[in-house]
């Protein structure tokens, strides 16, 4: 019986590759990342399964070139890079890797909160540049305490709820906004209070973003919204870069409309050393590492593999969107 053909847009963990090689004829892209569109366009024509990554745009045109494709398994919690509706029309399964990223991303979000409010990365830069020349005095280089501060969580899903648990141990006041409030009993357990979007923007000392990117959230944080935040407030984003209008945020940071920002995601990635954010002292930058722990990445690989296997058997992936 002819083996099914599987293509990976970049390398994966050894245990996953070993399992794939037992079952299928596999090919792994080893060139430029992300994979050039022309190469993916050629490869997708004859494969049965695809393992892709969040920066691989799998749109209608690419899907229409696939003659035998049964399943797209993305190594990510997001799936906006895939035209899920068109895949559904073509009877192509789509699997993704949610839930396993919760602790890793929440922990990163909270580490960014601590970093920007206590100016850790800024201090690191000061020392490396040789600018720490005397012991700081009473008014020099101060940060803020978290106890008693208001944390506004935009999107109280799995990750947002886990951030709330971390904040509770720091004795913070926690408010949140969702499309719909969670149950009162759940609010009590987490120690959170539901507020409107504008209340969250105006009342929070720190805002942490945990909503998905879609048409309604595109550049949600623009100059108008940033103007309504406290001048002493901080903005944290570990969700999606395009939720923030970067040029407006740069303006806000330069003109002290807000105190600072800590970002793990950006409108276009990767960013380079000449990006305007790099020149600002009141921003902490991370290279999109929300899920980057050894344990989480291995779990993601396991789920991506499981989703692929089920899809190639004509079954619904363990974590499925669309068809």
XYZ file of N, CA and C in Angstrom, residues 12-13 15-16 73-77 96-104 107 291-308 318-319:
117
model
N 10.880 19.558 13.291
C 10.096 19.308 14.490
C 10.922 18.441 15.426
N 10.420 18.168 16.621
C 11.150 17.373 17.604
C 11.485 15.977 17.062
N 11.373 13.036 18.449
C 10.407 11.975 18.723
C 9.241 12.025 17.744
N 8.845 13.250 17.350
C 7.742 13.395 16.398
C 8.176 12.952 14.998
N -2.227 20.414 9.904
C -1.983 20.413 11.344
C -1.010 21.547 11.652
N -1.506 22.582 12.330
C -0.647 23.728 12.620
C -0.057 23.638 14.022
N 1.216 23.915 14.096
C 1.955 23.893 15.362
C 1.780 25.256 16.038
N 0.552 25.513 16.487
C 0.240 26.810 17.089
C -1.142 26.772 17.718
N -1.374 27.708 18.654
C -2.706 27.842 19.239
C -3.601 28.683 18.336
N -5.195 22.237 15.522
C -4.307 23.208 16.153
C -3.940 22.738 17.558
N -3.143 23.530 18.306
C -2.597 23.040 19.575
C -2.928 23.959 20.755
N -4.195 24.041 21.161
C -4.561 24.919 22.282
C -4.291 24.268 23.631
N -4.624 24.995 24.685
C -4.613 24.510 26.078
C -3.219 24.293 26.652
N -2.319 23.630 25.910
C -1.000 23.331 26.472
C -0.142 24.575 26.667
N -0.508 25.682 26.026
C 0.293 26.901 26.121
C -0.065 27.762 27.322
N -1.102 27.385 28.036
C -1.682 28.269 29.052
C -0.670 28.735 30.094
N -0.038 27.812 30.806
C 0.882 28.185 31.880
C 2.084 28.946 31.344
N 2.655 28.459 30.247
C 3.855 29.099 29.706
C 3.578 30.549 29.310
N 2.744 32.726 32.420
C 3.961 33.008 33.183
C 4.809 34.068 32.496
N 5.101 30.554 24.232
C 4.986 29.100 24.429
C 6.340 28.420 24.558
N 7.405 29.221 24.655
C 8.758 28.660 24.549
C 9.301 28.091 25.852
N 8.689 27.016 26.302
C 9.324 26.185 27.319
C 9.484 24.795 26.721
N 10.460 24.083 27.193
C 10.741 22.744 26.673
C 9.498 21.860 26.754
N 8.840 21.907 27.923
C 7.686 21.038 28.143
C 6.524 21.389 27.224
N 6.259 22.694 27.083
C 5.142 23.134 26.252
C 5.371 22.813 24.791
N 6.570 23.098 24.295
C 6.853 22.844 22.885
C 6.767 21.348 22.551
N 7.174 20.501 23.478
C 7.061 19.051 23.245
C 5.595 18.613 23.206
N 4.773 19.175 24.098
C 3.342 18.863 24.089
C 2.689 19.334 22.795
N 3.107 20.505 22.306
C 2.568 21.015 21.042
C 2.904 20.071 19.888
N 4.140 19.574 19.891
C 4.548 18.636 18.835
C 3.719 17.360 18.899
N 3.473 16.882 20.124
C 2.686 15.667 20.297
C 1.260 15.854 19.777
N 0.664 16.997 20.073
C -0.700 17.266 19.623
C -0.748 17.463 18.114
N 0.241 18.177 17.565
C 0.293 18.373 16.112
C 0.384 17.036 15.393
N 1.170 16.128 15.964
C 1.305 14.786 15.403
C -0.012 14.017 15.504
N -0.654 14.088 16.660
C -1.924 13.395 16.869
C -3.006 13.933 15.934
N -3.068 15.252 15.800
C -4.046 15.865 14.887
C -3.829 15.386 13.455
N -2.570 15.320 13.042
C -2.246 14.869 11.687
C -2.677 13.420 11.487
N -7.889 15.865 17.281
C -8.181 16.013 18.711
C -8.614 17.447 19.009
N -7.883 18.409 18.454
C -8.271 19.812 18.533
C -8.509 20.303 17.117
